[in-house]
Coordinates of C-alpha atoms and ligand atoms in Angstrom, one line a residue:
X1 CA 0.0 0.0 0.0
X2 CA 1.6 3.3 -1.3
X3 CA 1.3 6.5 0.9
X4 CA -0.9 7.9 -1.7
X5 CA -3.3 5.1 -1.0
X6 CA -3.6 5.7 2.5
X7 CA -4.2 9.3 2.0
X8 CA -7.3 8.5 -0.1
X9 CA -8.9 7.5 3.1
X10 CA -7.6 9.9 5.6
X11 CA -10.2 12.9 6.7
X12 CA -11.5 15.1 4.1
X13 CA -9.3 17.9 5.4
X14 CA -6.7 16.2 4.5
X15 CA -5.7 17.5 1.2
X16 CA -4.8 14.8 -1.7
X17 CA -1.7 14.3 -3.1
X18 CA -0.1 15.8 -6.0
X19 CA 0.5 12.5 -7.5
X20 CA -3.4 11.7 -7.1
X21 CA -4.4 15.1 -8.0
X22 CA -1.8 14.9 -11.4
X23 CA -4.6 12.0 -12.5
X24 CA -7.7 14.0 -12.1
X25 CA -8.9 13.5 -15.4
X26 CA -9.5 17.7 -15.5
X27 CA -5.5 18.1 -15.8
X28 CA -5.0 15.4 -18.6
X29 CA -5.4 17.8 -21.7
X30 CA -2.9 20.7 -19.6
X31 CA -1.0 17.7 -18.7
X32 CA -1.0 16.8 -22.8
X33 CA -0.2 20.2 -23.4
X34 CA 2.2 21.7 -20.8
X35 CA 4.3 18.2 -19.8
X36 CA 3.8 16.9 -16.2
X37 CA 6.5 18.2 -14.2
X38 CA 5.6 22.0 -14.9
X39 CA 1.5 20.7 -13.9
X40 CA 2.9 19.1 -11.1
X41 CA 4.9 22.3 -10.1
X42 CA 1.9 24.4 -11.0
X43 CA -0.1 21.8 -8.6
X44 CA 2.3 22.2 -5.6
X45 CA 1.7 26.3 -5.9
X46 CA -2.4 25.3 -6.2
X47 CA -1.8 23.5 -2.6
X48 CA 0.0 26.2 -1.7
X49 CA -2.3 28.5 -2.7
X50 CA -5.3 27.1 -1.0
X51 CA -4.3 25.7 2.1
X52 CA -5.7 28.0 4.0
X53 CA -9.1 28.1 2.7
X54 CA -8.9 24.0 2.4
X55 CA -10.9 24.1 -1.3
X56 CA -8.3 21.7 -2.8
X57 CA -10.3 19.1 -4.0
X58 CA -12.0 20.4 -7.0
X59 CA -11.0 19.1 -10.1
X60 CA -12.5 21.7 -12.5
X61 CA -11.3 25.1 -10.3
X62 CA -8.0 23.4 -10.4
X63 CA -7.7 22.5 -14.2
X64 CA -8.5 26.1 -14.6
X65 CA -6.1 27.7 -12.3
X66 CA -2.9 25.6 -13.0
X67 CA -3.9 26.3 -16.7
X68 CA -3.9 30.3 -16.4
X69 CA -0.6 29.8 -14.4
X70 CA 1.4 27.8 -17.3
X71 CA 0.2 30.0 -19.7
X72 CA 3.3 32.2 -19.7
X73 CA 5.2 29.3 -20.4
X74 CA 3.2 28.4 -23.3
X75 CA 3.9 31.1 -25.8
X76 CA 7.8 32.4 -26.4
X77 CA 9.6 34.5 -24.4
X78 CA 11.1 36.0 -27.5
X79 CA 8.0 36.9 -29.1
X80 CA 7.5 38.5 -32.8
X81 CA 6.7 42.3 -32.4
X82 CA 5.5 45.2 -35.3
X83 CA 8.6 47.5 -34.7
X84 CA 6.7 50.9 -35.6
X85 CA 9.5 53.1 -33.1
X86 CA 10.6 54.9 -36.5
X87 CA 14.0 52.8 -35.9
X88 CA 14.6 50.7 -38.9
X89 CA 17.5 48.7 -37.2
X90 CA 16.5 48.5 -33.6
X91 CA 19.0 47.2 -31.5
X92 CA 16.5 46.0 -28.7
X93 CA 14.2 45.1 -31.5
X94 CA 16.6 42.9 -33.1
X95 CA 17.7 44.8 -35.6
X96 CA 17.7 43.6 -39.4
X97 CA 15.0 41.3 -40.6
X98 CA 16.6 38.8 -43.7
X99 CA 16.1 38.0 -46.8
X100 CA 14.1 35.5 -47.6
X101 CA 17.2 33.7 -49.3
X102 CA 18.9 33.9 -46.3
X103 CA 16.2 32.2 -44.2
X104 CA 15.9 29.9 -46.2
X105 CA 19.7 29.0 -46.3
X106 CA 19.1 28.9 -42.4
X107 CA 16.7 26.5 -42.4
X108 CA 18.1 24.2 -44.2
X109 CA 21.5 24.5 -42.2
X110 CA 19.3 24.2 -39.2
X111 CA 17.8 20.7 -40.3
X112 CA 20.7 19.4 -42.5
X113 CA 24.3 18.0 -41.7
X114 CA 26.1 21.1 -44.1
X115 CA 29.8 21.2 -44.8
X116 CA 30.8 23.4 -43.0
X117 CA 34.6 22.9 -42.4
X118 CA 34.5 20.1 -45.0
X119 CA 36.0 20.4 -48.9
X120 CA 33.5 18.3 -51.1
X121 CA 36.4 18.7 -54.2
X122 CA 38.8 16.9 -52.5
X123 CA 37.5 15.2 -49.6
X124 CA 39.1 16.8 -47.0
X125 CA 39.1 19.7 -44.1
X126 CA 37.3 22.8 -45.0
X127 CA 38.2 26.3 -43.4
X128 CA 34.2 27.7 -42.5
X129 CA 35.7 31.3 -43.4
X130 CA 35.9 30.1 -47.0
X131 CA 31.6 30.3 -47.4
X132 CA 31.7 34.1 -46.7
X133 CA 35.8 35.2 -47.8
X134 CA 35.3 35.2 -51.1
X135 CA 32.5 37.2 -51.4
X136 CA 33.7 40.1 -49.2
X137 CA 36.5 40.1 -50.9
X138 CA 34.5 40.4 -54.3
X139 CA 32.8 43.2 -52.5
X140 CA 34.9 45.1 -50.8
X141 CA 38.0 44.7 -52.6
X142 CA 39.8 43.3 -49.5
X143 CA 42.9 40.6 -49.6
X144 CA 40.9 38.9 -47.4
X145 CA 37.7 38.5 -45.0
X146 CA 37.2 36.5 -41.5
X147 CA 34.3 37.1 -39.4
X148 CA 33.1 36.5 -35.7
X149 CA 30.2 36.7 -33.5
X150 CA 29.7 40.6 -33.6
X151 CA 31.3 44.0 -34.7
X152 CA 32.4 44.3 -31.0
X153 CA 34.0 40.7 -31.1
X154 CA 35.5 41.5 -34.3
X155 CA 37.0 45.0 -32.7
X156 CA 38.2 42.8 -29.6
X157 CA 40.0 40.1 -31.6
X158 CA 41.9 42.3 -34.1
X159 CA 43.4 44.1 -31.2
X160 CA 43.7 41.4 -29.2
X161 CA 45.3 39.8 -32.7
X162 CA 47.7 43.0 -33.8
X163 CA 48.4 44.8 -30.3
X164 CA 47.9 42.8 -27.3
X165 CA 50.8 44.0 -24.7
X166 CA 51.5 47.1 -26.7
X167 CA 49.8 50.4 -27.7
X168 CA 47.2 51.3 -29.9
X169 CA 46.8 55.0 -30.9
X170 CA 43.2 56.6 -30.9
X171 CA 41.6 60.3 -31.5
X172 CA 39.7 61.7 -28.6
X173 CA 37.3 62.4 -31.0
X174 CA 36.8 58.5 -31.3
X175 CA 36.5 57.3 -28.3
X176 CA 32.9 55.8 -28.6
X177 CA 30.8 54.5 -26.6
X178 CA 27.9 52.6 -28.1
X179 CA 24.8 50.6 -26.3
X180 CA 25.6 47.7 -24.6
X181 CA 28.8 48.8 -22.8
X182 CA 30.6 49.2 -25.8
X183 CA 33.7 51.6 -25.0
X184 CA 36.4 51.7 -27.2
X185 CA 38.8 52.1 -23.8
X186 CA 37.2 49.5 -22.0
X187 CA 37.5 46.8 -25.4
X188 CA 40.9 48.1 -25.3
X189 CA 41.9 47.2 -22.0
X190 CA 40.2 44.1 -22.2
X191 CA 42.3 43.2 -25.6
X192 CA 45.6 43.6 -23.6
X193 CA 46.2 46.9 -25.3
X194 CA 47.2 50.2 -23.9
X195 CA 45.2 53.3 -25.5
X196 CA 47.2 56.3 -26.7
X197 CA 44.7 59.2 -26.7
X198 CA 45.3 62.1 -28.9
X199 CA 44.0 65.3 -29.7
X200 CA 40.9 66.8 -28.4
X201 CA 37.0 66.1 -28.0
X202 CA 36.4 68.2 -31.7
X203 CA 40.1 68.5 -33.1
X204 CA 42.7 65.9 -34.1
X205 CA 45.4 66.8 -36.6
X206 CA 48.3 64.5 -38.4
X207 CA 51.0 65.9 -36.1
X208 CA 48.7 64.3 -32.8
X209 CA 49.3 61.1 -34.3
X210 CA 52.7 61.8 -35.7
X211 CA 53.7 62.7 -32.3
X212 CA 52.2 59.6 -30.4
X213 CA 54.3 56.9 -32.6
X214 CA 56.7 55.2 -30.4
X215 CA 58.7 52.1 -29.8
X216 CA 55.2 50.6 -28.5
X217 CA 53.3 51.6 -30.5
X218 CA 51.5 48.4 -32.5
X219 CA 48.7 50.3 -34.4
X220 CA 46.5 53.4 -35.4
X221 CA 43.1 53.1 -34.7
X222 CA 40.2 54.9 -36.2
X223 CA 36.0 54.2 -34.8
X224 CA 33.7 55.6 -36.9
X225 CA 31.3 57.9 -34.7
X226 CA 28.5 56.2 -35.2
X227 CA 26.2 57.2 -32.7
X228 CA 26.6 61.0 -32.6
X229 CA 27.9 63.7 -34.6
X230 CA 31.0 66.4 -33.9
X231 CA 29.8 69.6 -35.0
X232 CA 31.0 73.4 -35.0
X233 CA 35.2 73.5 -35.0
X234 CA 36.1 70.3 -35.9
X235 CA 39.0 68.3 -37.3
X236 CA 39.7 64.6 -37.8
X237 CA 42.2 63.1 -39.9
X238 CA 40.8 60.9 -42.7
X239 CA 42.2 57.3 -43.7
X240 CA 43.9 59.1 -47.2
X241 CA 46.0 61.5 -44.7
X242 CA 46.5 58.9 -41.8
X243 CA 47.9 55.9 -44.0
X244 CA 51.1 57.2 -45.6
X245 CA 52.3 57.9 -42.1
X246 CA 51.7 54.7 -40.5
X247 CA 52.7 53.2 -43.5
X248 CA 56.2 55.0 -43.2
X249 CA 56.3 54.1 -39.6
X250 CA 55.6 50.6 -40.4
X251 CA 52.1 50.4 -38.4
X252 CA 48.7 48.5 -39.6
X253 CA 45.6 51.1 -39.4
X254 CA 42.4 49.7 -38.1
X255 CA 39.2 50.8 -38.4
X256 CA 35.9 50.4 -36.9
X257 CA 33.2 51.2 -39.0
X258 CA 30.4 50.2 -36.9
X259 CA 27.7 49.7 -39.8
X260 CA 30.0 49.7 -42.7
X261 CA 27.6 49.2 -45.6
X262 CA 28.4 47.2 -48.6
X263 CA 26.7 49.8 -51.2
X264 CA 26.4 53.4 -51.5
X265 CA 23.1 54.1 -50.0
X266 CA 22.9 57.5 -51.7
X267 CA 21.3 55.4 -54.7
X268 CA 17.9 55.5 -52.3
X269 CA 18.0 58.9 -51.5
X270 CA 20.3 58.5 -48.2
X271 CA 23.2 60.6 -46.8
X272 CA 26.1 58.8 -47.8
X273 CA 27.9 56.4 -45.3
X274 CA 31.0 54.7 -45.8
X275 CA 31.5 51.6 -47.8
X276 CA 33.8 48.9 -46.6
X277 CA 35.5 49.0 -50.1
X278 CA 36.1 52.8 -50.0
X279 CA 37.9 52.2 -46.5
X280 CA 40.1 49.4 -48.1
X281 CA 40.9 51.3 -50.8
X282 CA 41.9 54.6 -48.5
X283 CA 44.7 52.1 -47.4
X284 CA 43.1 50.8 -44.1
X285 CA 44.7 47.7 -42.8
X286 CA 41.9 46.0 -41.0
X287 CA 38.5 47.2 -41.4
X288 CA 35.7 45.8 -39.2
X289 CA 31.9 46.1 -39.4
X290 CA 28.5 44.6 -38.5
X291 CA 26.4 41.7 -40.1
X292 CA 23.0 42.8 -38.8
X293 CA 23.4 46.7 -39.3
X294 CA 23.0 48.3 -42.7
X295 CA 24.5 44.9 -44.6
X296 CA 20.8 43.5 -43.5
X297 CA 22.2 40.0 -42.4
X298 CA 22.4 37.9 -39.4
X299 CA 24.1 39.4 -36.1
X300 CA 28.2 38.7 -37.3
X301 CA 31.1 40.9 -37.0
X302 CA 33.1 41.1 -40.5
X303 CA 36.6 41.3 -40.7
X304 CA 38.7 42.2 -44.1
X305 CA 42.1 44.0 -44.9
X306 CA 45.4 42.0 -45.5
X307 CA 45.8 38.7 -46.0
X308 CA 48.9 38.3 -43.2
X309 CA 47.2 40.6 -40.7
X310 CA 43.3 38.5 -41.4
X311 CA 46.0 34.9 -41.1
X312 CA 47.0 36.6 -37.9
X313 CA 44.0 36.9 -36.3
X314 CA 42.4 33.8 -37.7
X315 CA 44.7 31.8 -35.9
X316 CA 44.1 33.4 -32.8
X317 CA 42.9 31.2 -30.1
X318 CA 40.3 34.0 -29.6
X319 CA 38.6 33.4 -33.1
X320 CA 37.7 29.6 -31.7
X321 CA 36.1 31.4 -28.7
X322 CA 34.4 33.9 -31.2
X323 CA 33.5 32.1 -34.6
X324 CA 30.4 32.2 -35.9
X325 CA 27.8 28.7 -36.0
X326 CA 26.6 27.7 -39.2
X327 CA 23.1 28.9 -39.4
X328 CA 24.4 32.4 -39.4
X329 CA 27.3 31.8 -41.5
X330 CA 24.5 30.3 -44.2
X331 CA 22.4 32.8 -43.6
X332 CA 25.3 35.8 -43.6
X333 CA 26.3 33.7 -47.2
X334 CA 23.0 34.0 -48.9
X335 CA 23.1 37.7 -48.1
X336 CA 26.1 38.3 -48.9
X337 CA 25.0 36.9 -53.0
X338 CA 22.4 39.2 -52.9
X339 CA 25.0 41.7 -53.2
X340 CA 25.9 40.8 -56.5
X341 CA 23.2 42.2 -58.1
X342 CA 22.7 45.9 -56.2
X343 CA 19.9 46.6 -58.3
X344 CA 17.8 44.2 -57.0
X345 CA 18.6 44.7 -53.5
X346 CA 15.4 46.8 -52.6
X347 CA 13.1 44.4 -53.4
X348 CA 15.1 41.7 -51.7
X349 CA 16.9 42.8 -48.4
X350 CA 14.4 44.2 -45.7
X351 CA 16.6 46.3 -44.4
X352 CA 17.1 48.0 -47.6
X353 CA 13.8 47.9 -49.1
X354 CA 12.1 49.7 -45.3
X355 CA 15.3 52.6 -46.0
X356 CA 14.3 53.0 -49.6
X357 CA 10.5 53.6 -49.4
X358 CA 9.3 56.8 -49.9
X359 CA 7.2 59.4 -47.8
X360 CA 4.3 59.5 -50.7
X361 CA 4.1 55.1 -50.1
X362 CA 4.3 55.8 -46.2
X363 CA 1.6 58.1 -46.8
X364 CA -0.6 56.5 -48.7
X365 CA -0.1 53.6 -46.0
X366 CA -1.3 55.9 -43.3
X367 CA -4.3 57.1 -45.5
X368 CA -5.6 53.1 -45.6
X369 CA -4.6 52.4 -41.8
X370 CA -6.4 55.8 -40.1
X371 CA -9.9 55.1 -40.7
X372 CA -8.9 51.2 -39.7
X373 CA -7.3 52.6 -36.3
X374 CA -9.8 54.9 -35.7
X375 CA -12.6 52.5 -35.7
X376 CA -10.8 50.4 -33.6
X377 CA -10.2 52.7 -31.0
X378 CA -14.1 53.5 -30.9
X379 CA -14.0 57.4 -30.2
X380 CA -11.6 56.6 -27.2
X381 CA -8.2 58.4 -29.1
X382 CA -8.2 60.9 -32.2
X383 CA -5.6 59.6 -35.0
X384 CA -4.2 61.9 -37.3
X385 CA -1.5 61.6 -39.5
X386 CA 2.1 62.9 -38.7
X387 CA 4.7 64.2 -40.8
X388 CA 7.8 63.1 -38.7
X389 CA 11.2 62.0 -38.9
X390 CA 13.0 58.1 -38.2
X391 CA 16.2 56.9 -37.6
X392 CA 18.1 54.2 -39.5
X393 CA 19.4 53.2 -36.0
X394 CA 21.7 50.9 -35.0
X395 CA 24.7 53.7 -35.1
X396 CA 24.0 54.7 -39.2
X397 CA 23.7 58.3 -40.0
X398 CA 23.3 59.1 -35.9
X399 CA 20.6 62.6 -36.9
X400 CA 16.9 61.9 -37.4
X401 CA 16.6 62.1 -41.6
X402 CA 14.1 59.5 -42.5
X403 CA 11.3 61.4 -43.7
X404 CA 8.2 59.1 -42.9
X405 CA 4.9 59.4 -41.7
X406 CA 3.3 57.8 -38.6
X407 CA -0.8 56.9 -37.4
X408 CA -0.5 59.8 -34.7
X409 CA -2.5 59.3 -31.7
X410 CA -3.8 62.0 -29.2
X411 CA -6.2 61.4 -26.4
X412 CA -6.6 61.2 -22.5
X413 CA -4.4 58.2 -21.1
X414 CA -1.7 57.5 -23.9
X415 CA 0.3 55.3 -21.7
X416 CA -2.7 52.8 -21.4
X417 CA -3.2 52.8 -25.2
X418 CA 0.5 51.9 -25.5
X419 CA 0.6 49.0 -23.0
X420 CA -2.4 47.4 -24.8
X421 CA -1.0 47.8 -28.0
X422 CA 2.1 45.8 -26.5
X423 CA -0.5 43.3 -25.0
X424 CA -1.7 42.2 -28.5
X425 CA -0.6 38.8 -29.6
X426 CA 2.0 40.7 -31.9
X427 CA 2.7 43.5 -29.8
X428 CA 3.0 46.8 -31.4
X429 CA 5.6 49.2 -30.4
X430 CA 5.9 52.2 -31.1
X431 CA 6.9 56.0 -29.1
X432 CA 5.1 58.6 -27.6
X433 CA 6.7 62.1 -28.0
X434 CA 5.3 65.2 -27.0
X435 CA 2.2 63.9 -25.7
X436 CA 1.1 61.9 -29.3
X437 CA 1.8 58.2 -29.9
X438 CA 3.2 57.8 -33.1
X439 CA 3.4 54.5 -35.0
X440 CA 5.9 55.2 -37.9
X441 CA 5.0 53.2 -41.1
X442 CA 7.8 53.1 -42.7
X443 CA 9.1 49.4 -40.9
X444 CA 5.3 48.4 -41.1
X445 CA 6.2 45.1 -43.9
X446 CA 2.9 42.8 -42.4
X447 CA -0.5 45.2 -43.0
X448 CA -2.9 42.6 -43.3
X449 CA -1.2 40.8 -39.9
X450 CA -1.5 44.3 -38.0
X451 CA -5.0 45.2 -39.0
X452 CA -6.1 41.8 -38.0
X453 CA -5.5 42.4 -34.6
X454 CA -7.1 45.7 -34.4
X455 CA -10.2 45.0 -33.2
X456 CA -8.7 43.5 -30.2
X457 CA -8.2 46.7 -28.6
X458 CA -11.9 47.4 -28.8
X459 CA -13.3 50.1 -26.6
X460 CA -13.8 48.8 -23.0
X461 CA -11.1 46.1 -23.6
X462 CA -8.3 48.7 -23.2
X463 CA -8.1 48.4 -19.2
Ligands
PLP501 C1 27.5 49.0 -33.6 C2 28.9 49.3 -33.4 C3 29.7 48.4 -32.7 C4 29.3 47.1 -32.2 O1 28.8 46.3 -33.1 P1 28.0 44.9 -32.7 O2 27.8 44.2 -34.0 O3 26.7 45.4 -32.1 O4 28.8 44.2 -31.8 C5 31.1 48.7 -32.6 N1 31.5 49.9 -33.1 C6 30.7 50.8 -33.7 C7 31.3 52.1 -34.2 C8 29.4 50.5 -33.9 O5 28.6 51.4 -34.5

């Protein structure tokens, strides 16, 4: 006889067991559903929960309870959201969405033995560098290409690579930090390196640098400021002045570009940015940039310049630590071959095709989606339409120059209105300024997805 057993016929203030009360017949489906030990956790807090008003035993109230409890659990933590901030590549919003190619490549990565660091010519090992090297070579006019986790991996390694133990030379002007905890000094000290700082906060001339090279001194380093803008009296020195000095002095010249596109964005309308191929052909040595920034591909950190600095720092012991898995590196791949055919670039990279669209398609977009909205709200909120200004985000072009427009919202209790709108099974998310929520349309890809949810936030369902 089992102690369950015994408890069956022990006073009927005695509660049941959690083994007993697991076989209720209520809790099979939840049991189906959710697994047994998280029901049988969830029972334990039931227990818990009732002890002192002794209403254990009922099946039904139970079922019911445990079930709202789990429910969390049931849907993903890391849920799909409509990013409407006005932020095409929003770093806590996961910034670029892929190409369809490059999902794809994923998947089938994800569900396939691949060969990765295997040569199908000849049989043999296979160097997982050599699925992305050759095209960012092709397209950036590099020696050659490695790549790692992230931008800020990529930074870390090729110091840790080229100038562990000695110095590394950097503008005041330069010294970034990004989101994150992202300083250049701290990634410095934490490569082994010991920052030179020179100039000032808004000038830095040739004859600062000239004057920091000494027997140390293992390389020039240049961060592109992604995240803010110098204005007024300035001076930096460009790549074309800096390289024929530290190519005199013998020194590699890194450089950070942070987004570091692969194309000139002005051919969509956009301030221009720099290209990784215009940095490699200025002369720099090492130039680093991100995979999930303005390239539009999976989060990776790029690496191209030299051939003997990239061997270098591919046979760093760091780079094992830092390499990248092989659904990125397909999915980085299959980006990377949408390259070679720019033209067709808007229509096929997200990230692209959000920068390129104009105010008069936003517009119309917020012409169809106001009187949707509007009706959805019941009379609750007023929605206008907004003339306002978006970021690419993510570091690009750091001043506000997307010209978009955005469902504008204005009404008593705003901040309501926006936690519901995150409630909805795809949350929406978007900012309040000035006392208006905006939605920005321009990252609005899914229309039919978001209107379908709409009527969710009916009148009187908005606690
Ligand atoms: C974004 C950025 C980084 C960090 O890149 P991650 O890919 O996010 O690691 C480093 N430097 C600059 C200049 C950046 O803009």
């Amino acid at each position: 006889m089992s102690r369950d057993d015994r408890a069956e016929g022990a006073p009927a203030s005695r509660p049941p067991s959690i083994d007993r009360m697991a076989r209720w017949p209520a809790l099979a489906p939840l049991i189906e559903r959710a697994g047994r030990p998280l029901v049988v956790e969830a029972l334990r807090a039931w227990v818990e929960a009732r002890r002192s008003s002794g209403d254990v035993a009922d099946p039904a109230a139970c079922a019911a309870w445990c079930a709202q409890r789990l429910a969390p659990l049931a849907s993903p933590s890391l849920k799909r959201v409509f990013n409407l901030t006005g932020t095409v590549l929003h770093t806590n919003l996961g910034r670029a969405l892929m190409a369809e190619e490059a999902i794809e490549a994923a998947v089938t990565a994800m569900r396939s033995p691949a060969a990765l660091e295997y040569d199908l010519d000849g049989g043999a090992r296979g160097e997982r560098d050599d699925h992305i090297a050759p095209w960012l070579r092709r397209l950036t006019g590099a020696e050659a290409a490695t790549a790692v986790n992230n931008n800020a991996a990529a930074v870390l390694l090729a110091l840790s690579a080229l100038a562990a133990g000695r110095e590394v030379i950097v503008s005041r002007g330069e010294l970034i930090e990004i989101g994150g905890a992202f300083r250049i000094p701290d990634i410095m000290a934490r490569a082994g390196c010991r920052l030179v700082e020179v100039g000032t906060t808004n000038r830095t001339h040739l004859k600062d640098y000239a004057a920091a090279i000494g027997p140390e001194t293992a390389a020039i380093m240049k961060v592109h400021p992604s995240n803010y803008a110098v204005q007024g009296f300035t001076k930096t020195v460009s790549a074309a002045e800096l390289v024929p000095l530290a190519r005199e002095k013998g020194l590699p010249v890194i450089e950070d570009l942070g987004s570091g596109t692969l194309v000139d964005l002005e051919s969509w309308g956009l301030p221009h940015e720099p290209t990784a191929r215009e940095a490699i052909a200025a002369g720099i040595d090492i130039v680093t940039f991100s995979g999930d920034k303005l390239l539009g591909g999976p989060q990776a950190g790029l690496l191209v310049g030299r051939q003997a600095l990239i061997e270098r720092i591919a046979k760093n012991p760091m780079k094992r630590a830092l390499r990248l898995d092989k659904v990125r590196l397909a999915a980085l791949e299959a980006t990377l071959r949408l390259y070679a055919d720019p033209e067709k670039l808007a229509r096929r990279l997200p990230t692209v095709r959000m920068l390129a669209r104009t105010p008069e398609d936003i517009r119309a977009q917020a012409e169809r989606l106001q009187p949707v909205l509007t009706q959805a709200l019941g009379g609750d909120w007023q929605v206008g339409i907004d003339a306002v200004r978006g970021q690419i985000g993510s570091g690009a072009l750091p001043v506000d120059l997307l010209h978009s427009f955005a469902l504008a919202v204005t009404g008593r209790g705003l901040d309501r209105l926006a936690d519901a709108l995150r409630r909805l099974p795809i949350p929406v998310v978007g900012r309040i300024r000035d006392g208006v929520l905006l939605l920005d349309l321009r990252t609005l890809d899914d229309e039919a997805a978001f209107v379908a949810q709409l009527p969710e936030l009916a009148p009187g369902s908005v606690a």
